[in-house]
Coordinates of C-alpha atoms (C1' of nucleotides) in Angstrom, one line a residue:
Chain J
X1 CA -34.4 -7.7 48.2
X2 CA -34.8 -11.2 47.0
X3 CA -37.7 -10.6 45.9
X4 CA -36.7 -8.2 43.0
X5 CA -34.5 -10.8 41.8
X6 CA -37.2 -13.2 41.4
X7 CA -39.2 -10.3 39.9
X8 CA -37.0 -9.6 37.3
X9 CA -36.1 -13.3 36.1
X10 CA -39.9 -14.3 36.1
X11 CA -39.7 -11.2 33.2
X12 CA -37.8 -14.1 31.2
X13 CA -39.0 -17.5 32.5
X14 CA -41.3 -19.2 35.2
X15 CA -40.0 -19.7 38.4
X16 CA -41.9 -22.4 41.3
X17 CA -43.5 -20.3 43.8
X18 CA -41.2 -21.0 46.1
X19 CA -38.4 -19.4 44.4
X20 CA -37.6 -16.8 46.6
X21 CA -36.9 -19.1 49.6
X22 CA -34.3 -21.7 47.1
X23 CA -32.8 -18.8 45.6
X24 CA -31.9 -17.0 49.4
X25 CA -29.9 -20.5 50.2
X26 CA -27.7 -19.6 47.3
X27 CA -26.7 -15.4 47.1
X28 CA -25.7 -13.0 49.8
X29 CA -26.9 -9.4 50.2
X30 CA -24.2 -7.3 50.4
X31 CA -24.2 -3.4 49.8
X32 CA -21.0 -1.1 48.6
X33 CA -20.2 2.4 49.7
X34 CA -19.7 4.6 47.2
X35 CA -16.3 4.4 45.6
X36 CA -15.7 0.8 47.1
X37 CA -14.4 -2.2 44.8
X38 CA -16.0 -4.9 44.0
X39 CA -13.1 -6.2 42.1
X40 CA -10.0 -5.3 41.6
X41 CA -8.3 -5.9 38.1
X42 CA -5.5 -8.0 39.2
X43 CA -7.3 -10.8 41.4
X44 CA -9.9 -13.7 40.4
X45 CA -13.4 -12.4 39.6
X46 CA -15.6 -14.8 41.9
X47 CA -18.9 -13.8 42.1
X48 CA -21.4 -12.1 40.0
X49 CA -23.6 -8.8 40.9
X50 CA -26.9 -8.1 40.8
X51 CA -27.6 -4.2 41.5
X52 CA -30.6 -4.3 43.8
X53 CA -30.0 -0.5 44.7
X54 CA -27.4 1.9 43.1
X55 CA -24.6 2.0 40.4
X56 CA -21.3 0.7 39.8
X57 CA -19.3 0.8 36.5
X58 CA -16.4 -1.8 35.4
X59 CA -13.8 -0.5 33.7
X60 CA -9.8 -1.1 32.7
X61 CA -6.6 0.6 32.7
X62 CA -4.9 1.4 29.1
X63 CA -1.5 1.9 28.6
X64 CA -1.7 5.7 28.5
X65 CA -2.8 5.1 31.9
X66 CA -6.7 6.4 31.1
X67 CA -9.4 4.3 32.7
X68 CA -11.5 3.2 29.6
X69 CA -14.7 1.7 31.5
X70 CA -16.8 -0.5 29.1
X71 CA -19.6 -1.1 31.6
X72 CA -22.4 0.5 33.5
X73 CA -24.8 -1.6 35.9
X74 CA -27.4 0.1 37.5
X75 CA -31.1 -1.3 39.2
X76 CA -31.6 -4.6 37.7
X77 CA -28.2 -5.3 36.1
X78 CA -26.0 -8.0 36.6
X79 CA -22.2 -6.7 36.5
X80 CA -18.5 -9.3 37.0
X81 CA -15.8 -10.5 34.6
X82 CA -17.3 -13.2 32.9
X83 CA -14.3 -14.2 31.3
X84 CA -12.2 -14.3 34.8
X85 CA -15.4 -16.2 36.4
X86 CA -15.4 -18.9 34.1
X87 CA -11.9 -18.9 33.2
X88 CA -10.7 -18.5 37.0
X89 CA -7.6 -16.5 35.2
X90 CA -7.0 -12.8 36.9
X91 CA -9.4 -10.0 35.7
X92 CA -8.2 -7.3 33.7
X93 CA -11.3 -5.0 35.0
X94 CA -12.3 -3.6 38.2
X95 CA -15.5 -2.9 39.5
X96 CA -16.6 0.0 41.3
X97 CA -19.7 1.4 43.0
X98 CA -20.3 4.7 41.9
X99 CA -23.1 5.8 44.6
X100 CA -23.8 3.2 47.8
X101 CA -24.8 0.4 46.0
X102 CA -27.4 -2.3 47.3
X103 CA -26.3 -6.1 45.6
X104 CA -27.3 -10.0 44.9
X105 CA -24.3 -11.7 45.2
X106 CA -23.8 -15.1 43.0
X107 CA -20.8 -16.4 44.2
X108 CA -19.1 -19.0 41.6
X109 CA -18.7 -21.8 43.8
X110 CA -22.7 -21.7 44.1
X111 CA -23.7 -21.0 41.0
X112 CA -23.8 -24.2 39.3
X113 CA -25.5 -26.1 42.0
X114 CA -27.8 -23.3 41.6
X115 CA -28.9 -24.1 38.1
X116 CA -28.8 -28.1 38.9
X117 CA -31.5 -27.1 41.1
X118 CA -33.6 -25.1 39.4
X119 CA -32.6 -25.0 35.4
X120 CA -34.8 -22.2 35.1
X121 CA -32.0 -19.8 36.8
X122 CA -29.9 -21.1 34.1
X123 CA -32.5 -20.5 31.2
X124 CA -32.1 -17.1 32.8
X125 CA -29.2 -16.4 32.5
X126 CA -29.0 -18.2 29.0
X127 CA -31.7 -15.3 28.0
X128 CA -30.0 -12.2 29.6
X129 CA -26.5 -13.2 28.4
X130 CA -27.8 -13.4 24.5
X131 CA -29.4 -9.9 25.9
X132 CA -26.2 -8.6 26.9
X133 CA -24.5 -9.9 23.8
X134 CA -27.1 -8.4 21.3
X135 CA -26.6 -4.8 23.2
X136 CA -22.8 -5.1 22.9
X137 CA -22.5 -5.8 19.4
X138 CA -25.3 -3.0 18.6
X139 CA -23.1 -0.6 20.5
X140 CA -20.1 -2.3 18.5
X141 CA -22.4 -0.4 15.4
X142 CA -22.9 2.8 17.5
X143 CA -19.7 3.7 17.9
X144 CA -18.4 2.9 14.3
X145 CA -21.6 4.4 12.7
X146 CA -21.9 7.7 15.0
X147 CA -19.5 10.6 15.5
X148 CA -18.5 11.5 19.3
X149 CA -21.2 14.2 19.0
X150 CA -23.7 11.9 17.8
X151 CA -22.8 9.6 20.4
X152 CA -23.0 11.6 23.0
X153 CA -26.1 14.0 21.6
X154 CA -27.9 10.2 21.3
X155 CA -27.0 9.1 24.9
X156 CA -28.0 12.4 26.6
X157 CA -31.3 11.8 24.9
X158 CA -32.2 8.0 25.4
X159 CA -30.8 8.3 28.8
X160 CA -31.5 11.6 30.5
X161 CA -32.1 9.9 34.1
X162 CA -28.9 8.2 33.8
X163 CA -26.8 11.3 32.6
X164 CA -28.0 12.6 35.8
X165 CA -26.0 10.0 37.5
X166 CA -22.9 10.0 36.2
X167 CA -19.7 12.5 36.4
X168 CA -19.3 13.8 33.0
X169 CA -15.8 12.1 32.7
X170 CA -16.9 9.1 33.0
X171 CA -19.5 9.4 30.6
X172 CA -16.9 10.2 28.4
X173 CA -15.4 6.9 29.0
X174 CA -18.0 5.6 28.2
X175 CA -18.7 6.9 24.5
X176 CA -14.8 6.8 24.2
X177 CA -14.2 10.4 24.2
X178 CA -12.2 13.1 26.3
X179 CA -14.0 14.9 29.2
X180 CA -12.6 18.3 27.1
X181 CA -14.4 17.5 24.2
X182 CA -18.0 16.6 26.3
X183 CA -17.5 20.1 27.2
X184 CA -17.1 21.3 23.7
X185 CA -19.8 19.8 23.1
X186 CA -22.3 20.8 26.1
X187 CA -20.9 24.3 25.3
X188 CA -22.0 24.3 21.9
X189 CA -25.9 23.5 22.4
X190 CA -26.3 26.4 25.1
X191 CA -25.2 28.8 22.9
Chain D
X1 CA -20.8 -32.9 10.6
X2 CA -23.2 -33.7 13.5
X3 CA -20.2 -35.1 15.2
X4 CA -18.3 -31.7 14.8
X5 CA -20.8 -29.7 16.7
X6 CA -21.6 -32.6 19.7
X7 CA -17.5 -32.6 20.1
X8 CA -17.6 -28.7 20.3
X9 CA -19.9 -28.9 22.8
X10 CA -18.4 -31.4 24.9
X11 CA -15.6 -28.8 25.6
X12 CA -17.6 -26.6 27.6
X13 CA -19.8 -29.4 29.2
X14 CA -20.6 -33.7 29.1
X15 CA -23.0 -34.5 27.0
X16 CA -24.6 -38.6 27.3
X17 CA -23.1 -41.0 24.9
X18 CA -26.2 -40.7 22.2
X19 CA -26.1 -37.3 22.2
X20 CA -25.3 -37.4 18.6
X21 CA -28.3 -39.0 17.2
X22 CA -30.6 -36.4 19.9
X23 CA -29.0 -33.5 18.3
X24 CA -29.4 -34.8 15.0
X25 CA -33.3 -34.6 15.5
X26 CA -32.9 -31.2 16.3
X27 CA -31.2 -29.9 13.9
X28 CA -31.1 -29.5 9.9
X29 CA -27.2 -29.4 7.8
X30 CA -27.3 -26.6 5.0
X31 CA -24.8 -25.3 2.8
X32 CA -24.7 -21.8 1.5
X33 CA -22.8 -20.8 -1.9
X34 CA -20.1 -17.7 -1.6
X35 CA -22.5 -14.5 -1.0
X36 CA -25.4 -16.4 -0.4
X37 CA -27.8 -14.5 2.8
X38 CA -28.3 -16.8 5.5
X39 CA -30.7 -13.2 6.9
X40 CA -31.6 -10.3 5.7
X41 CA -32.1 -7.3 6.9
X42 CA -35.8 -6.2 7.9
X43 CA -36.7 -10.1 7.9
X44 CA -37.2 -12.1 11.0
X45 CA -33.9 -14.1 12.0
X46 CA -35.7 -18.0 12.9
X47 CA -32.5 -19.5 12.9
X48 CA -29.0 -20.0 14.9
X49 CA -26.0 -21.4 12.1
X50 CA -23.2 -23.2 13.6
X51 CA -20.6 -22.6 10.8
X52 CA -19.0 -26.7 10.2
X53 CA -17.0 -25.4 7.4
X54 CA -17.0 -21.7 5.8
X55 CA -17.0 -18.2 6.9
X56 CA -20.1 -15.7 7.3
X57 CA -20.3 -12.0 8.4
X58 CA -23.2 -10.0 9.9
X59 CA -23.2 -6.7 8.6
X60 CA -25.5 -3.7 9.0
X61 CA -25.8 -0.6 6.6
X62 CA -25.8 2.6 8.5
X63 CA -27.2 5.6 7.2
X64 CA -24.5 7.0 4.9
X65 CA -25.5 3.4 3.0
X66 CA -22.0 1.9 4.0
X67 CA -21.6 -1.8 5.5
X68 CA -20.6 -2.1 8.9
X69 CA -19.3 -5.4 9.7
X70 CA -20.1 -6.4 13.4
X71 CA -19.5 -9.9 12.9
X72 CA -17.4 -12.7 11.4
X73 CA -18.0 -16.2 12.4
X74 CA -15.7 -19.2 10.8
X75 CA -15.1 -23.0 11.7
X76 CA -16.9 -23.9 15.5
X77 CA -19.1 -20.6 15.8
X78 CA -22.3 -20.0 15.7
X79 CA -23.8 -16.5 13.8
X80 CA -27.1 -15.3 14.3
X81 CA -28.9 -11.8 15.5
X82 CA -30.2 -12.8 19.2
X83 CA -31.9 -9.8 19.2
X84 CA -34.5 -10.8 16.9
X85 CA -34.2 -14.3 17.4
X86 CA -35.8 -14.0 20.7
X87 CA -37.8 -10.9 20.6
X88 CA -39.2 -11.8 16.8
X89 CA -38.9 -8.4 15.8
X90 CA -37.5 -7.6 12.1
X91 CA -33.3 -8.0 12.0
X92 CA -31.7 -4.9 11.1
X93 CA -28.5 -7.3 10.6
X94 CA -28.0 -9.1 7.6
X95 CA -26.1 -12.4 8.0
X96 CA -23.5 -13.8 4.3
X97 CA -21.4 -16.5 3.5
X98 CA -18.2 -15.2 2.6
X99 CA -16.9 -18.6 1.8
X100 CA -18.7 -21.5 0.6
X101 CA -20.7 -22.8 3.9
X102 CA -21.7 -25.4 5.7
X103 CA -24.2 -25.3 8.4
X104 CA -25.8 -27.0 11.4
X105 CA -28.7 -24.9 11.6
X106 CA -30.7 -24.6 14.6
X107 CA -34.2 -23.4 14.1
X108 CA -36.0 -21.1 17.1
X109 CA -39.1 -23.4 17.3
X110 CA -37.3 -26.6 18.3
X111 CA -34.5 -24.4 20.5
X112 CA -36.5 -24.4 23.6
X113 CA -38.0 -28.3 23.0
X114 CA -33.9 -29.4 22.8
X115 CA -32.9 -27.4 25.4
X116 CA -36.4 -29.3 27.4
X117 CA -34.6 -32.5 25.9
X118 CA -30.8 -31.7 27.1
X119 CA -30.5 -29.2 29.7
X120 CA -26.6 -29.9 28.8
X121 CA -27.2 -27.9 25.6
X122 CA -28.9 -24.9 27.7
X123 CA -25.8 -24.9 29.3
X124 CA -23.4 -24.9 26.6
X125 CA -25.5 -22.4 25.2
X126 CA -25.2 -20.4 28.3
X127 CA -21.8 -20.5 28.2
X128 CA -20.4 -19.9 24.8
X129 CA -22.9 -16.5 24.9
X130 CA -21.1 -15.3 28.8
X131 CA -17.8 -16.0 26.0
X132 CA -18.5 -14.2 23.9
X133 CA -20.3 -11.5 25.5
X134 CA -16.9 -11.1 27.3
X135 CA -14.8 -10.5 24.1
X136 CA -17.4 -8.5 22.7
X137 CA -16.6 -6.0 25.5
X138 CA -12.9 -6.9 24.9
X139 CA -13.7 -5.1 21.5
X140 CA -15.0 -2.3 22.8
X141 CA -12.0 -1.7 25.5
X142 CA -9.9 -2.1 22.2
X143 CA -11.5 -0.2 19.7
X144 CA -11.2 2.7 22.5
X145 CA -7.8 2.3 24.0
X146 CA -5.9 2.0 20.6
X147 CA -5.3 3.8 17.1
X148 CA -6.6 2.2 14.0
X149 CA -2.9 1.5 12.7
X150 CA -3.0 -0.4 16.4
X151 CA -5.9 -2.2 15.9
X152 CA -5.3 -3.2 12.3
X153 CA -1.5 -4.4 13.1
X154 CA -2.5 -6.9 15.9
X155 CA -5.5 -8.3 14.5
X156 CA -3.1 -9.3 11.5
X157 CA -0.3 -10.1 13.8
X158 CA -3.0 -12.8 15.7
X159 CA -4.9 -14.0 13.5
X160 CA -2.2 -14.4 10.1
X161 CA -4.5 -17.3 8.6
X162 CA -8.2 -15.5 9.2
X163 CA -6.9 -12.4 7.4
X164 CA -5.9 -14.6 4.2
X165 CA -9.5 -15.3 3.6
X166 CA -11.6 -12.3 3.8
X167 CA -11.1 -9.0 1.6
X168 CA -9.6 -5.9 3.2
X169 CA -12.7 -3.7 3.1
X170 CA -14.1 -6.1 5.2
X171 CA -11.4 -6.6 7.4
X172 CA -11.7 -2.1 7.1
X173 CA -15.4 -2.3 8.0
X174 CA -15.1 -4.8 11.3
X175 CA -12.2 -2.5 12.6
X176 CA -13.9 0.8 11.8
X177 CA -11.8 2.0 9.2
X178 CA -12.0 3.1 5.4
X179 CA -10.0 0.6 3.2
X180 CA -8.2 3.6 2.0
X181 CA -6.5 4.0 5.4
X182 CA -5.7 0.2 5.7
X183 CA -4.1 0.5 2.6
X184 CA -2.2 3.0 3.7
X185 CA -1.0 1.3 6.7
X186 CA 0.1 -1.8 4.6
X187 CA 1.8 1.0 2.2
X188 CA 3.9 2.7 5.0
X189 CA 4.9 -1.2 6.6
X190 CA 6.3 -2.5 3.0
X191 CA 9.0 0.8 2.6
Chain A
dC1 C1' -10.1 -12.0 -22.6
dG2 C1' -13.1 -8.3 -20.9
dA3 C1' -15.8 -6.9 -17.0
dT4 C1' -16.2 -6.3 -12.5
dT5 C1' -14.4 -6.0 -7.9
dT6 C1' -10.8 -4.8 -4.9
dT7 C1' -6.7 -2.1 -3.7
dT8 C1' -3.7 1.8 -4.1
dT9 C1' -2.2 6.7 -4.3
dG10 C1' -2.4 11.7 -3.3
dA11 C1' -4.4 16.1 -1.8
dA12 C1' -7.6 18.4 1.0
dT13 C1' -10.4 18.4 5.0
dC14 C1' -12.5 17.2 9.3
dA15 C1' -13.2 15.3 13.9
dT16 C1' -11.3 14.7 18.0
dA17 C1' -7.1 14.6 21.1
dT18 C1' -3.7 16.9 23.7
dC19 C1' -1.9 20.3 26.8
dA20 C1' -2.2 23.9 29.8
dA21 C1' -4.5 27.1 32.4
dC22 C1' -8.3 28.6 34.8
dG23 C1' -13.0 28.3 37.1
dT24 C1' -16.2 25.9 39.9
dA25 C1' -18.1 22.8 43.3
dC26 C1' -18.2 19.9 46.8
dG27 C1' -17.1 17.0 51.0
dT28 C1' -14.2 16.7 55.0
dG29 C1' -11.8 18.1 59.1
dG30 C1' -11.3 21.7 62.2
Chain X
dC1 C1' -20.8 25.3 59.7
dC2 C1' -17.1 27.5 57.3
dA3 C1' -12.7 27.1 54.8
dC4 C1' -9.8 24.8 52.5
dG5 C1' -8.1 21.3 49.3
dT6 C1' -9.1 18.2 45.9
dA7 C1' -11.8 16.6 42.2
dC8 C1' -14.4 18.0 38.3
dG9 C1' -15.6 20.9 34.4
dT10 C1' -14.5 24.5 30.9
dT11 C1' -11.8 27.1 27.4
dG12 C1' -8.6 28.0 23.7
dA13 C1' -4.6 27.0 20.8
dT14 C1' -2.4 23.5 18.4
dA15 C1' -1.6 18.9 16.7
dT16 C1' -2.9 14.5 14.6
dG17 C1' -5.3 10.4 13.1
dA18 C1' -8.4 9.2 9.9
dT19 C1' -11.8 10.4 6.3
dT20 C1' -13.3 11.9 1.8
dC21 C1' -13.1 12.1 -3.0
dA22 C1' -11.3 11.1 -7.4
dA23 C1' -8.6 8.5 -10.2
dA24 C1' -5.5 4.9 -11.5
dA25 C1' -3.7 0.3 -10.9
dA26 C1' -4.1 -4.5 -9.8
dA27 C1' -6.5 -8.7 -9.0
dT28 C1' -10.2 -11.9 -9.7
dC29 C1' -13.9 -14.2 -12.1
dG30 C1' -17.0 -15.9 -15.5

DNA sequence: CGATTTTTTGAATCATATCAACGTACGTGG
DNA sequence: CCACGTACGTTGATATGATTCAAAAAATCG
C-alpha cells in the first residue's frame, strides 16, 4: 500500500530508494466502510487522505439544508480540509467514504517533520497542490461557461467509469444541479 | 519592493536574515501600464507575478467570445496559470493589469534553483497554493449554494474597498453574471 | 470637447428549480 | 432467501432567477 504512494509521488519528483521504509514511519493505513466519516464538519480536520482503494466525497451543508459536496477523491487522490489543517479552526466539510475505502493517512502533527526529512515530500505536495489549484479554477470556468446539460452531457463523457460510481444525486451535487433535472436530462437522450 | 514580498513570506514561514538579497537574485521587478498582458492566451505562461502594487485578472474567453474572469489578484498575491507553468503547454488564460502594476516576477527556470537555494520558499509556496486551493473550493460551495443577487451583495458587503477599483462587468464576469443583472440588483437596492 | 467605454432600463425568453406524486431497486432482518 | 422498508430515480406542472437583445443614458479618457 505504501508502495503506491511512493509510485505516484515519484510521477512528480525523485524519491531515495529507500523511500518506502521513511515514508511508513510517518502515515497509517487505515480503511473506511462505506458511508463512514472521515470528518465531520464541526471538529478539527487533522490529517490528510490518500485513497489507496475506493471513493469518498467531501461536501458541506447550505442553509436550505442541501448537501452541496465540492469534492470527489478516488484511487490516487489526496482528500482533507486544507483550510481547517493548517488553520486548526473547525471544518465546515465532512468527509465521507462512498464504497469501503482503503487510505494513507498524513496526520498533521507528522507532516512537517516529514518534509524536514525528505523535502522532496514537500516538493510534492507543492506540485499536486498548484495541480489541484489549476483544476479548481478551470472548473471555476466550467461551470460559468457551460449550461447544467452541458455540464453534465461533458461529465458523463470524460468520466464514464466514474459515473458508474456514483448515485445520480450526488453527481448532481457535484455539477450543482437537482437530481430532478439529471433525470430530465438522462430522459431526454433515450428518447 | 523586495522587502514587501520577503515580509509576506515570513508570515507563513522564517526565512534567514539575508533572505532579502537571496531573493533579490532570483527574481526581476516589472511594472505593467493599465491593460497591459502580463500572458496571453495560446502563449506559454514562464512566469509567476507577485502583484507589490496594482491589480491583474486572468480571464478566459469561452465560446460564445465572452470574458470569463476566474481571477483577480491585488496587493500580496501572486497570479499566474499553474497549469501551463508546469506542464509548458500553451495557456488558455490570459493574465491584465487592471491598474497600473508592479511586479516581483518570478521566472519558471530559476523557480526550482531558489526553491534548491531556500527550501523556506518551497514551503511558502506550498502553503499559500493549499490557501488558496481551499478558497477556490470555497467559491465553488458558494457559487452553488447561493443566488446571484446573494453572491453579488456579500462580495460588496466584504470586500467595500476591492469593488471601488474594478468595473462592474468584471465584477459580473468573476461572479457569473451579465452586468445587466448586477445592474439590476444595484437598481432594486437604491428604491 | 467628442469618442469610446461602461452602466442602465425594459420586454421577452429560457434554463433550471421546486413540489408532489409515483415507480423502482436494493440491503437488512426475520 | 424472501419481504418489507427505505433510499433513489422519474415525471409533470408550475414558478423563478437570470439571460438576451436593443436602445438610451452616464461616465471616463485622450
Amino acid at each position: 500500500m505504501i508502495s503506491e504512494l511512493t509510485a505516484h509521488i515519484r510521477k512528480f519528483t525523485p524519491l531515495p530508494a529507500d523511500a518506502d521504509a521513511i515514508l511508513a514511519d510517518y502515515i497509517e493505513l487505515r480503511t473506511f466502510r462505506k458511508k463512514e466519516m472521515l470528518l465531520r464538519a464541526g471538529h478539527l480536520c487533522n490529517a490528510n487522505y490518500f485513497i489507496v482503494k475506493g471513493l469518498c466525497r467531501s461536501f458541506q451543508l447550505s442553509e436550505k439544508d442541501t448537501e452541496i459536496i465540492n469534492h470527489f477523491a478516488i484511487e490516487n487522490w489526496w482528500i482533507t480540509d486544507y483550510f481547517s489543517l493548517e488553520s486548526r479552526k473547525p471544518s465546515e466539510f465532512s468527509i465521507q467514504a462512498i464504497e469501503d475505502t482503503q487510505c494513507a493517512v498524513l496526520y498533521r502533527e507528522r507532516q512537517d517533520e516529514l518534509f524536514d526529512t525528505l523535502p522532496q515530500f514537500e516538493r510534492y505536495f507543492r506540485i499536486i497542490s498548484q495541480r489541484a489549484l489549476a483544476a479548481a479554477l478551470q472548473r471555476v470556468m466550467y461551470i460559468f461557461g457551460n449550461t447544467g446539460e452541458e455540464r453534465y452531457e461533458h461529465f458523463r463523457a470524460s468520466f464514464p467509469e466514474f459515473v458508474q460510481r456514483v448515485p445520480q444525486y450526488m453527481l448532481a451535487s457535484y455539477l450543482g444541479l437537482t437530481p430532478e433535472f439529471i433525470s430530465k436530462i438522462r430522459a431526454k437522450r433515450n428518447v
